[in-house]
């Protein structure tokens, strides 16, 4: 029962992020923003979608694992960190890479301390979410896939902000 509730909350959380991203995308485009890296975006969406299905498949294939309270608390901490990230970026936060010509990177909130806190959060989420229910295969496989994806994404984003 806890697993079903957890997955439902995770899906709602992810869909909420997509809703916020689309709302922000409209604002960014109204400000003249240009999108970069659109070629890899569908692959990123596919990876995150398959991640959810992998959680479900591994959980049921393993016969249902007990919940780890420690990893659940780490995930809650990550959600709080993500909230700080989203509120720091405001309308600039997006699941896609956009830049308004002439704009400078945001330098408040966690962005005051390091360059890519959102990606740090995503790396931690991909590793920790499966561990809430001891789903080690999903944690390992998607951590590797996410590392590959972030290599492409960070290269693109860093180029956008150095041009």
Short mmCIF file of N, CA, C and O in Angstrom, two decimals, residues 14 18 24-26 29 32 40 46 48 53 55 64 74 84 86 96 98 102 107 114 131 135 137 144 149 151 162:
data_model
loop_
_atom_site.label_atom_id
_atom_site.label_comp_id
_atom_site.label_asym_id
_atom_site.label_seq_id
_atom_site.Cartn_x
_atom_site.Cartn_y
_atom_site.Cartn_z
N UNK A 14 5.82 14.84 -10.49
CA UNK A 14 6.43 14.99 -11.82
C UNK A 14 5.50 15.72 -12.79
O UNK A 14 5.94 16.57 -13.56
N UNK A 18 5.97 19.34 -14.78
CA UNK A 18 5.72 19.58 -16.21
C UNK A 18 4.74 20.73 -16.42
O UNK A 18 4.91 21.54 -17.33
N UNK A 24 5.97 28.24 -17.42
CA UNK A 24 7.17 29.06 -17.53
C UNK A 24 7.65 29.18 -18.97
O UNK A 24 8.18 30.23 -19.37
N UNK A 25 7.46 28.10 -19.74
CA UNK A 25 7.86 28.13 -21.15
C UNK A 25 7.10 29.23 -21.90
O UNK A 25 7.69 29.97 -22.70
N UNK A 26 5.82 29.35 -21.63
CA UNK A 26 5.02 30.40 -22.28
C UNK A 26 5.58 31.78 -21.93
O UNK A 26 5.69 32.66 -22.79
N UNK A 29 9.02 32.29 -23.71
CA UNK A 29 8.85 32.58 -25.13
C UNK A 29 8.31 33.99 -25.35
O UNK A 29 8.70 34.67 -26.31
N UNK A 32 11.01 36.40 -25.52
CA UNK A 32 11.96 36.23 -26.63
C UNK A 32 12.98 35.13 -26.42
O UNK A 32 14.01 35.10 -27.12
N UNK A 40 17.80 16.41 -27.72
CA UNK A 40 17.94 15.40 -26.67
C UNK A 40 16.75 15.39 -25.70
O UNK A 40 16.60 14.45 -24.92
N UNK A 46 11.69 10.42 -22.19
CA UNK A 46 11.52 8.96 -22.27
C UNK A 46 12.23 8.28 -21.11
O UNK A 46 11.67 7.37 -20.48
N UNK A 48 12.93 9.46 -18.11
CA UNK A 48 12.23 9.69 -16.85
C UNK A 48 10.90 8.93 -16.79
O UNK A 48 10.49 8.50 -15.72
N UNK A 53 8.19 3.43 -14.72
CA UNK A 53 7.76 2.06 -15.02
C UNK A 53 8.75 1.03 -14.47
O UNK A 53 8.35 -0.05 -14.03
N UNK A 55 10.55 1.39 -11.74
CA UNK A 55 10.28 1.31 -10.30
C UNK A 55 9.16 0.30 -10.03
O UNK A 55 9.30 -0.57 -9.17
N UNK A 64 7.70 -7.13 -3.79
CA UNK A 64 7.36 -6.05 -2.86
C UNK A 64 8.39 -5.96 -1.75
O UNK A 64 8.60 -6.92 -1.03
N UNK A 74 15.36 11.22 3.03
CA UNK A 74 16.30 11.85 2.09
C UNK A 74 15.55 12.39 0.86
O UNK A 74 15.85 13.48 0.37
N UNK A 84 13.35 24.95 -3.27
CA UNK A 84 14.25 26.10 -3.17
C UNK A 84 14.78 26.47 -4.56
O UNK A 84 14.84 27.64 -4.93
N UNK A 86 13.35 25.78 -7.55
CA UNK A 86 12.26 26.31 -8.37
C UNK A 86 11.89 27.73 -7.98
O UNK A 86 11.67 28.59 -8.84
N UNK A 96 13.19 22.26 -20.12
CA UNK A 96 13.94 22.47 -21.36
C UNK A 96 15.01 23.53 -21.09
O UNK A 96 15.01 24.16 -20.03
N UNK A 98 16.23 27.05 -22.05
CA UNK A 98 15.87 28.31 -22.68
C UNK A 98 16.80 29.40 -22.20
O UNK A 98 17.24 29.39 -21.04
N UNK A 102 20.67 38.05 -24.05
CA UNK A 102 21.19 39.13 -23.21
C UNK A 102 21.02 38.91 -21.72
O UNK A 102 21.54 39.68 -20.91
N UNK A 107 21.62 34.04 -10.04
CA UNK A 107 22.68 33.87 -9.02
C UNK A 107 22.13 34.04 -7.61
O UNK A 107 22.73 34.68 -6.77
N UNK A 114 26.59 27.17 -6.13
CA UNK A 114 27.14 26.31 -7.18
C UNK A 114 26.32 26.41 -8.45
O UNK A 114 25.18 26.87 -8.43
N UNK A 131 15.78 3.56 -3.94
CA UNK A 131 16.27 3.00 -2.68
C UNK A 131 15.24 3.10 -1.56
O UNK A 131 15.37 2.40 -0.55
N UNK A 135 15.15 -0.89 -4.48
CA UNK A 135 15.11 -1.26 -5.89
C UNK A 135 16.47 -0.93 -6.52
O UNK A 135 16.64 0.06 -7.23
N UNK A 137 18.44 -2.41 -8.83
CA UNK A 137 18.67 -2.44 -10.28
C UNK A 137 18.24 -1.13 -10.92
O UNK A 137 18.96 -0.57 -11.75
N UNK A 144 23.20 5.41 -14.22
CA UNK A 144 24.11 5.39 -15.37
C UNK A 144 23.48 6.11 -16.57
O UNK A 144 24.13 6.96 -17.20
N UNK A 149 22.86 11.08 -19.97
CA UNK A 149 21.98 12.18 -20.38
C UNK A 149 22.52 13.53 -19.90
O UNK A 149 22.53 14.51 -20.65
N UNK A 151 25.55 14.34 -19.28
CA UNK A 151 26.76 14.71 -20.00
C UNK A 151 26.39 15.53 -21.24
O UNK A 151 26.99 16.58 -21.50
N UNK A 162 27.87 30.33 -22.06
CA UNK A 162 29.20 30.92 -22.30
C UNK A 162 29.22 31.70 -23.60
O UNK A 162 30.15 32.45 -23.84
#
